[in-house]
Short mmCIF file of C-alpha atoms in Angstrom, two decimals:
data_model
loop_
_atom_site.label_atom_id
_atom_site.label_comp_id
_atom_site.label_asym_id
_atom_site.label_seq_id
_atom_site.Cartn_x
_atom_site.Cartn_y
_atom_site.Cartn_z
CA MET A 1 148.99 159.64 81.37
CA ASN A 2 145.60 158.13 82.15
CA ALA A 3 143.82 159.17 78.97
CA ALA A 4 141.78 156.42 77.33
CA PRO A 5 141.48 156.03 73.54
CA LEU A 6 139.46 158.79 71.93
CA SER A 7 136.07 157.14 72.14
CA PRO A 8 133.02 159.42 71.94
CA CYS A 9 131.86 161.10 75.15
CA ASP A 10 128.89 163.14 76.28
CA THR A 11 130.89 166.11 77.57
CA LEU A 12 134.48 167.13 76.96
CA ILE A 13 135.93 169.64 79.40
CA ARG A 14 138.99 171.79 78.93
CA ALA A 15 140.38 172.89 82.29
CA GLY A 16 142.97 175.60 82.77
CA THR A 17 144.03 173.87 85.99
CA LEU A 18 142.72 170.44 86.98
CA VAL A 19 143.14 169.40 90.61
CA THR A 20 142.39 165.71 90.26
CA GLN A 21 142.61 164.47 93.87
CA ASP A 22 143.52 161.11 92.33
CA GLY A 23 145.84 158.65 94.05
CA GLN A 24 148.87 160.71 93.08
CA ARG A 25 147.14 164.05 93.86
CA ARG A 26 148.06 165.25 90.38
CA VAL A 27 147.50 168.86 89.41
CA LEU A 28 147.40 169.26 85.61
CA THR A 29 147.71 172.44 83.58
CA ASP A 30 145.71 172.85 80.35
CA ALA A 31 144.01 169.53 80.92
CA GLY A 32 141.17 167.61 79.35
CA LEU A 33 138.48 165.54 81.01
CA ALA A 34 135.93 163.36 79.19
CA VAL A 35 132.56 162.40 80.68
CA LYS A 36 130.16 159.71 79.51
CA ALA A 37 127.07 158.28 81.22
CA GLY A 38 127.83 160.22 84.38
CA LEU A 39 131.38 158.91 84.75
CA VAL A 40 134.83 160.27 83.97
CA THR A 41 136.23 158.26 81.08
CA ALA A 42 139.52 160.03 80.42
CA VAL A 43 141.85 162.55 82.07
CA GLY A 44 144.98 163.99 80.54
CA PRO A 45 146.65 166.85 78.67
CA TRP A 46 144.23 168.81 76.49
CA ALA A 47 146.46 168.31 73.49
CA GLU A 48 145.84 164.56 73.71
CA LEU A 49 142.08 164.75 74.35
CA ALA A 50 141.05 167.72 72.22
CA ALA A 51 139.99 165.55 69.27
CA THR A 52 137.64 163.39 71.38
CA PRO A 53 134.16 163.32 69.74
CA ALA A 54 131.79 164.97 72.21
CA GLY A 55 128.14 165.95 72.42
CA ARG A 56 129.15 169.11 74.28
CA THR A 57 132.42 170.87 75.02
CA LEU A 58 132.84 173.02 78.13
CA ASP A 59 135.56 175.63 77.93
CA LEU A 60 136.89 176.08 81.45
CA SER A 61 140.37 176.93 80.21
CA ALA A 62 140.58 180.01 82.42
CA ASP A 63 139.32 178.18 85.50
CA ILE A 64 140.34 175.83 88.30
CA VAL A 65 138.48 172.51 88.13
CA LEU A 66 138.36 170.14 91.09
CA PRO A 67 136.18 167.30 92.37
CA GLY A 68 132.86 168.28 93.85
CA LEU A 69 133.15 168.80 97.60
CA VAL A 70 131.50 166.31 99.98
CA ASN A 71 129.78 167.73 103.06
CA ALA A 72 130.11 164.98 105.66
CA HIS A 73 127.61 166.37 108.18
CA THR A 74 124.68 168.72 107.84
CA HIS A 75 120.99 169.22 108.53
CA ALA A 76 119.79 170.62 105.20
CA PRO A 77 116.30 171.86 106.15
CA MET A 78 117.77 173.98 108.95
CA THR A 79 118.50 176.72 106.44
CA VAL A 80 115.07 178.03 107.48
CA PHE A 81 116.52 178.71 110.96
CA ARG A 82 119.54 180.65 109.68
CA GLY A 83 120.03 183.66 111.97
CA LEU A 84 117.08 182.69 114.18
CA GLU A 85 119.22 182.61 117.32
CA ASP A 86 122.96 183.17 117.53
CA ASP A 87 125.71 183.55 120.11
CA LEU A 88 124.42 181.06 122.68
CA PRO A 89 125.84 177.91 124.34
CA LEU A 90 124.92 174.67 122.56
CA MET A 91 122.45 173.22 125.06
CA GLU A 92 120.69 176.56 125.66
CA TRP A 93 120.57 177.17 121.90
CA LEU A 94 119.08 173.72 121.31
CA THR A 95 116.62 173.38 124.18
CA GLU A 96 115.31 176.94 124.37
CA HIS A 97 115.28 177.96 120.72
CA ILE A 98 115.94 175.35 118.04
CA TRP A 99 113.97 172.41 119.42
CA PRO A 100 110.86 174.55 120.10
CA ALA A 101 111.04 175.96 116.56
CA GLU A 102 111.50 172.45 115.16
CA GLY A 103 108.34 171.44 116.98
CA ARG A 104 106.37 173.40 114.36
CA LEU A 105 108.07 171.89 111.32
CA SER A 106 106.05 170.54 108.42
CA GLU A 107 106.90 168.67 105.25
CA GLU A 108 106.32 171.86 103.25
CA ILE A 109 108.83 173.86 105.30
CA VAL A 110 111.33 171.00 105.17
CA ALA A 111 111.04 170.87 101.35
CA VAL A 112 111.69 174.60 101.04
CA GLY A 113 114.60 174.49 103.48
CA THR A 114 116.15 171.54 101.68
CA ALA A 115 115.83 173.21 98.27
CA LEU A 116 117.53 176.31 99.67
CA ALA A 117 120.32 174.17 101.13
CA CYS A 118 120.83 172.35 97.83
CA ALA A 119 120.99 175.68 96.00
CA GLU A 120 123.56 177.01 98.44
CA MET A 121 125.68 173.89 98.25
CA LEU A 122 125.64 173.68 94.45
CA ALA A 123 126.49 177.36 94.13
CA SER A 124 129.49 176.87 96.40
CA GLY A 125 130.88 173.67 94.88
CA THR A 126 129.35 170.90 97.00
CA THR A 127 128.02 167.95 95.01
CA ALA A 128 127.21 165.49 97.82
CA PHE A 129 126.09 165.82 101.42
CA CYS A 130 125.33 163.59 104.39
CA ASP A 131 122.10 164.67 106.06
CA MET A 132 120.49 163.76 109.35
CA TYR A 133 117.20 165.38 110.25
CA LEU A 134 113.40 165.01 110.26
CA PHE A 135 111.03 164.34 107.34
CA GLU A 136 114.03 162.85 105.52
CA ARG A 137 111.83 161.25 102.88
CA THR A 138 110.94 164.82 101.87
CA VAL A 139 114.61 165.80 102.01
CA ALA A 140 115.37 162.84 99.76
CA SER A 141 112.70 163.63 97.18
CA THR A 142 113.75 167.29 97.06
CA ALA A 143 117.42 166.39 96.59
CA SER A 144 116.45 163.82 93.96
CA ASP A 145 114.40 166.35 92.00
CA ILE A 146 117.29 168.83 92.03
CA GLY A 147 119.86 166.19 91.08
CA ILE A 148 122.39 166.56 93.88
CA ARG A 149 123.95 163.51 95.51
CA ALA A 150 123.01 162.75 99.13
CA VAL A 151 123.35 160.26 101.98
CA LEU A 152 120.25 160.63 104.18
CA GLY A 153 118.82 159.33 107.43
CA GLU A 154 115.69 159.94 109.46
CA GLY A 155 116.62 160.96 112.99
CA VAL A 156 115.48 158.59 115.75
CA PHE A 157 114.90 160.22 119.14
CA ASP A 158 113.47 159.22 122.50
CA THR A 159 110.81 161.91 122.26
CA PRO A 160 108.09 162.53 119.64
CA THR A 161 109.01 164.78 116.71
CA PRO A 162 106.85 166.58 114.13
CA SER A 163 107.91 163.85 111.71
CA THR A 164 107.42 160.84 113.99
CA PRO A 165 104.93 160.87 116.88
CA THR A 166 106.38 157.60 118.20
CA GLN A 167 109.74 155.93 118.01
CA GLU A 168 108.17 152.98 116.22
CA ARG A 169 106.92 155.35 113.53
CA ALA A 170 110.48 156.64 113.22
CA PHE A 171 111.67 153.13 112.47
CA GLU A 172 108.92 152.74 109.88
CA LYS A 173 110.20 155.91 108.24
CA VAL A 174 113.71 154.46 108.29
CA ASP A 175 112.46 151.47 106.29
CA GLU A 176 110.52 153.72 103.90
CA LEU A 177 113.60 155.85 103.24
CA ILE A 178 115.78 152.82 102.55
CA ALA A 179 113.22 151.59 100.02
CA TYR A 180 112.91 155.03 98.42
CA CYS A 181 116.66 155.41 97.91
CA ALA A 182 117.07 151.91 96.46
CA SER A 183 115.91 152.98 93.00
CA ARG A 184 117.70 156.35 92.98
CA PRO A 185 121.43 156.07 92.27
CA LEU A 186 122.21 159.60 93.49
CA LEU A 187 120.75 158.85 96.92
CA ARG A 188 121.96 156.51 99.63
CA PRO A 189 120.28 155.91 102.98
CA CYS A 190 122.04 155.97 106.32
CA LEU A 191 120.91 155.27 109.87
CA VAL A 192 120.68 158.21 112.26
CA ALA A 193 120.51 158.57 116.03
CA HIS A 194 120.77 162.02 117.52
CA SER A 195 123.21 160.99 120.25
CA VAL A 196 123.75 158.51 123.07
CA TYR A 197 121.84 160.85 125.40
CA ALA A 198 118.82 161.66 123.16
CA THR A 199 118.29 158.21 121.60
CA ASN A 200 117.74 155.30 124.00
CA HIS A 201 120.19 152.45 123.80
CA PRO A 202 117.80 149.73 122.60
CA ALA A 203 116.97 152.02 119.69
CA LEU A 204 120.68 152.60 119.05
CA LEU A 205 121.26 148.85 118.92
CA ARG A 206 118.31 148.41 116.57
CA LEU A 207 119.65 151.12 114.25
CA ASP A 208 123.05 149.45 114.28
CA ARG A 209 121.55 146.09 113.32
CA ILE A 210 119.76 147.67 110.36
CA ALA A 211 122.95 149.42 109.31
CA ARG A 212 125.02 146.26 109.50
CA ASP A 213 122.40 144.11 107.75
CA ASN A 214 122.22 146.56 104.84
CA GLY A 215 125.86 147.69 104.68
CA LEU A 216 124.92 151.27 105.55
CA THR A 217 126.51 154.05 107.53
CA LEU A 218 125.30 154.76 111.08
CA THR A 219 125.86 158.35 112.18
CA LEU A 220 125.21 160.37 115.32
CA HIS A 221 126.52 163.33 117.30
CA ALA A 222 129.11 162.32 119.90
CA ALA A 223 131.64 164.06 122.15
CA GLU A 224 130.55 167.44 120.82
CA THR A 225 131.13 169.38 124.06
CA ALA A 226 132.43 168.98 127.60
CA THR A 227 128.83 169.53 128.73
CA GLU A 228 127.74 166.44 126.80
CA THR A 229 130.56 164.47 128.39
CA ALA A 230 129.45 165.55 131.86
CA LEU A 231 125.86 164.57 131.04
CA CYS A 232 126.95 161.11 129.87
CA LEU A 233 129.11 160.59 132.94
CA GLU A 234 126.18 161.51 135.16
CA ARG A 235 123.66 159.38 133.29
CA PHE A 236 125.72 156.37 132.19
CA GLY A 237 128.92 156.57 134.21
CA LYS A 238 130.91 156.71 130.99
CA ARG A 239 132.09 159.23 128.42
CA PRO A 240 130.25 159.27 125.03
CA ILE A 241 132.81 157.21 123.09
CA ALA A 242 132.96 154.68 125.93
CA VAL A 243 129.18 154.37 125.80
CA LEU A 244 129.38 153.59 122.08
CA GLU A 245 132.13 151.04 122.75
CA GLU A 246 130.09 149.37 125.48
CA LEU A 247 127.19 149.04 123.04
CA ASP A 248 129.53 147.53 120.41
CA LEU A 249 128.77 150.38 118.02
CA THR A 250 132.40 151.33 117.40
CA HIS A 251 133.10 149.57 114.12
CA PRO A 252 133.62 150.44 110.43
CA GLY A 253 130.51 152.20 109.19
CA LEU A 254 130.07 154.40 112.28
CA LEU A 255 130.39 158.12 111.51
CA VAL A 256 130.72 160.33 114.58
CA ALA A 257 129.88 164.00 114.12
CA HIS A 258 132.13 166.44 115.99
CA ALA A 259 134.37 164.28 118.27
CA VAL A 260 135.64 167.45 119.94
CA ASP A 261 135.94 166.28 123.57
CA VAL A 262 137.87 163.06 123.06
CA THR A 263 140.95 161.71 124.79
CA GLN A 264 144.00 160.19 123.11
CA GLU A 265 142.86 156.78 124.31
CA GLU A 266 139.46 157.32 122.69
CA ILE A 267 141.11 158.49 119.47
CA GLU A 268 143.20 155.33 119.34
CA LEU A 269 140.10 153.24 120.00
CA MET A 270 138.22 154.93 117.13
CA ALA A 271 141.17 154.35 114.82
CA ALA A 272 141.44 150.68 115.79
CA ARG A 273 137.71 150.15 115.31
CA GLY A 274 137.51 151.97 111.96
CA VAL A 275 135.22 154.75 113.22
CA ALA A 276 135.14 157.88 111.05
CA VAL A 277 134.69 161.49 112.17
CA ALA A 278 132.93 164.47 110.60
CA HIS A 279 134.78 167.62 111.69
CA ASN A 280 132.70 170.82 111.79
CA PRO A 281 135.10 173.62 112.71
CA ARG A 282 132.96 176.70 112.07
CA SER A 283 129.97 175.35 113.98
CA ASN A 284 132.24 174.21 116.81
CA MET A 285 133.81 177.66 117.03
CA LYS A 286 130.49 179.51 116.86
CA LEU A 287 128.99 177.41 119.65
CA ALA A 288 132.27 177.47 121.59
CA SER A 289 132.17 173.67 121.64
CA GLY A 290 135.96 173.46 121.59
CA MET A 291 138.75 172.61 119.19
CA ALA A 292 138.69 169.04 117.94
CA PRO A 293 142.06 167.23 118.07
CA VAL A 294 142.13 166.64 114.34
CA LYS A 295 145.90 166.31 114.14
CA ALA A 296 145.84 163.46 116.65
CA GLN A 297 142.85 161.83 114.99
CA ARG A 298 144.47 161.82 111.56
CA ALA A 299 147.83 160.72 112.95
CA ALA A 300 146.16 157.74 114.61
CA GLY A 301 144.55 156.74 111.31
CA VAL A 302 141.00 157.97 111.86
CA THR A 303 139.28 159.03 108.62
CA VAL A 304 138.29 162.64 109.25
CA GLY A 305 135.86 164.22 106.82
CA LEU A 306 134.69 167.80 106.81
CA GLY A 307 131.17 169.08 107.37
CA THR A 308 129.34 172.35 107.84
CA ASP A 309 126.71 171.26 110.36
CA GLY A 310 123.37 172.98 109.83
CA ALA A 311 122.90 176.56 108.66
CA ALA A 312 121.42 177.44 112.05
CA SER A 313 124.76 176.96 113.80
CA ASN A 314 127.30 177.82 111.11
CA ASN A 315 125.52 179.88 109.47
CA ALA A 316 126.55 178.78 106.00
CA LEU A 317 126.97 175.59 103.98
CA ASN A 318 130.19 176.80 102.36
CA MET A 319 132.80 174.05 102.27
CA PHE A 320 135.55 176.37 101.07
CA ALA A 321 135.10 178.42 104.25
CA GLU A 322 135.13 175.15 106.20
CA MET A 323 138.47 174.14 104.66
CA GLY A 324 140.08 177.42 105.64
CA ALA A 325 138.61 177.25 109.14
CA ALA A 326 139.80 173.67 109.63
CA ALA A 327 143.35 174.52 108.61
CA LEU A 328 143.60 177.64 110.75
CA LEU A 329 141.87 176.20 113.82
CA GLY A 330 144.04 173.10 113.68
CA LYS A 331 147.20 175.20 113.67
CA VAL A 332 146.06 177.36 116.58
CA ARG A 333 144.97 174.36 118.64
CA GLU A 334 148.43 172.82 118.34
CA MET A 335 150.32 176.13 118.14
CA ASP A 336 152.05 174.64 115.12
CA PRO A 337 151.82 176.21 111.63
CA THR A 338 152.68 172.90 109.96
CA VAL A 339 149.48 171.21 111.17
CA LEU A 340 146.70 170.54 108.62
CA PRO A 341 148.37 171.91 105.48
CA ALA A 342 146.35 172.82 102.42
CA GLN A 343 146.48 169.35 100.86
CA ALA A 344 145.22 167.79 104.09
CA VAL A 345 142.12 169.95 104.33
CA LEU A 346 141.39 169.51 100.62
CA ASP A 347 141.59 165.76 101.22
CA MET A 348 139.19 166.14 104.16
CA ALA A 349 136.66 167.97 101.98
CA THR A 350 136.86 165.43 99.14
CA VAL A 351 138.25 161.89 99.39
CA ASP A 352 138.18 161.65 103.19
CA SER A 353 134.62 162.95 103.47
CA ALA A 354 133.62 160.49 100.74
CA ARG A 355 135.07 157.58 102.72
CA ALA A 356 133.57 158.87 105.96
CA VAL A 357 130.01 158.88 104.57
CA GLY A 358 130.42 155.48 102.96
CA TRP A 359 130.72 156.57 99.32
CA PRO A 360 134.45 156.17 98.58
CA GLU A 361 134.01 156.47 94.81
CA LEU A 362 133.44 160.20 95.24
CA GLY A 363 135.96 162.96 95.83
CA SER A 364 138.40 162.50 92.93
CA LEU A 365 138.53 162.94 89.17
CA ALA A 366 140.04 159.88 87.52
CA PRO A 367 138.87 157.41 84.89
CA GLY A 368 135.92 155.50 86.30
CA SER A 369 135.04 158.02 89.00
CA PRO A 370 131.66 159.77 89.11
CA ALA A 371 131.64 163.00 87.10
CA ASP A 372 131.02 165.27 90.09
CA LEU A 373 133.05 168.45 89.80
CA THR A 374 133.14 172.16 90.33
CA ALA A 375 134.98 175.00 88.61
CA LEU A 376 136.22 178.26 90.12
CA ARG A 377 136.86 181.42 88.15
CA GLY A 378 140.62 181.27 87.93
CA GLY A 379 141.06 184.89 86.89
CA LEU A 380 139.77 186.39 90.13
CA PRO A 381 142.30 188.69 91.84
CA HIS A 382 142.53 186.67 95.05
CA LEU A 383 143.38 183.53 93.06
CA GLN A 384 146.37 185.15 91.37
CA PRO A 385 149.18 184.46 90.80
CA LEU A 386 148.41 180.76 90.53
CA ASN A 387 151.59 179.63 92.26
CA ASN A 388 149.92 176.79 94.13
CA PRO A 389 146.34 175.85 93.21
CA VAL A 390 145.87 173.60 96.25
CA SER A 391 146.97 176.39 98.58
CA HIS A 392 144.53 178.77 96.92
CA LEU A 393 141.65 176.31 97.35
CA ALA A 394 142.32 176.03 101.08
CA TYR A 395 143.31 179.58 101.98
CA ALA A 396 142.12 182.02 99.33
CA ALA A 397 139.07 180.64 97.52
CA ASN A 398 135.50 180.96 98.69
CA GLY A 399 132.19 179.49 97.60
CA GLY A 400 131.25 182.61 95.66
CA ASP A 401 134.11 181.91 93.25
CA VAL A 402 132.28 178.88 91.81
CA ARG A 403 131.07 179.32 88.23
CA LEU A 404 129.98 175.75 87.46
CA THR A 405 128.96 172.61 89.36
CA MET A 406 128.32 169.21 87.79
CA VAL A 407 126.82 166.08 89.36
CA ALA A 408 126.94 162.73 87.56
CA GLY A 409 127.75 164.51 84.31
CA SER A 410 124.86 167.00 84.51
CA VAL A 411 125.57 170.71 84.95
CA LEU A 412 123.29 171.87 87.77
CA TYR A 413 124.76 175.34 88.29
CA GLU A 414 126.48 177.57 85.76
CA ASP A 415 127.33 181.28 85.93
CA GLY A 416 124.74 182.12 88.57
CA ARG A 417 121.90 180.01 87.11
CA PHE A 418 120.42 176.76 88.38
CA THR A 419 119.40 174.35 85.65
CA SER A 420 117.17 171.87 87.50
CA PHE A 421 114.77 174.07 89.47
CA ASP A 422 113.23 177.55 89.59
CA TYR A 423 115.42 179.52 91.97
CA PRO A 424 113.48 182.82 91.67
CA ALA A 425 110.35 180.93 92.73
CA LEU A 426 112.25 179.50 95.68
CA LEU A 427 113.29 182.99 96.72
CA ARG A 428 109.67 184.08 96.68
CA GLU A 429 108.87 181.27 99.12
CA MET A 430 111.25 182.80 101.66
CA ASN A 431 108.57 185.35 102.54
CA SER A 432 106.31 182.50 103.65
CA VAL A 433 109.18 180.99 105.65
CA ARG A 434 109.78 184.26 107.51
CA LYS A 435 106.07 184.52 108.35
CA TRP A 436 106.07 180.90 109.54
CA LEU A 437 109.06 181.56 111.80
CA ALA A 438 107.29 184.60 113.24
CA GLY A 439 104.29 182.42 114.03
CA ALA A 440 102.02 184.16 111.52
#
């Protein structure tokens, strides 16, 4: 039993079922959890914690409580492009539709898109996300105002963007974002290149130096499709992972998004170098990018987190759906029903994603861990009978089952209501977004 002495706490939670994701992966029935100053201070049977003096008690005794999910790869503002163009190959989708639409982006649109993404993530149990996009200082301030946790990086490209007319300005924005996040404990900066084919290699090396000097994560898209591999072979004479190795970028702190078209040799290299992967199964399936060899990656020792990608290519930011997709796709790829069991995909969405994005304190509920959690309505028909809570989280639950989400001890979403911003006002702004998309 990990319960501390009954010292006063800010919030005392009674959980019908508590999926801790601690080192022992304990699942407790009729459990208690104490929170003080944004941290978990005690976990144990309710009978032993019930007398803890508390400023507030949350009765979740009919519910399933688990750590907040960690989205290891997304582009939050892209919620504004949801449903804009679907059912196209990746490069056609990007070059003919998404990139032209992004050319008209503004800080105002990015703020609205980010707020919508944060609302969607909180309402579906995600408490932290790793974001790579444009106008990331605006993404950061929006996330900070709402109170969600985020790892954020301004994308550096070869070409001008609406956010950065020159690459040098992009690097200035990188420095500004690092400074902005320094005084905000719920935010952490990361370094972002789009890819080895859309960010020139001197810029990649410069980003890597900044990341290493500051102990930050460097993330980029790599080995997403066979088309990308062919492009890299034509341009550089090497496959994407080999390009990263040649540049000495394959080291702990590198987070590769997708890693679909990788060989066993490349997987072993990533494992040996400490490179992490963000797996995005629903986006990969929708764009027909392929089936990532997640079984082989995990078996080799690669840390594989789980991400949604952006809402333009998914089209949701629902990590419960991503868990189910990861498990099922992994089994079909290997034609083996034992591959990626429920506990594995829950790990990917919590502790493994946390490690992948460089925030290993997240993803579990144990004394000393951040008080980031979510609660699902345990009495829903598709979550009964509660024979195996972990199985239900992977195969039966969905984001709409969430009734409460807490970040750093603060309840940000409860029973359909957001506590830190005006969601009805945000909905009204969607009319302006639709007009903007239409070019009005």
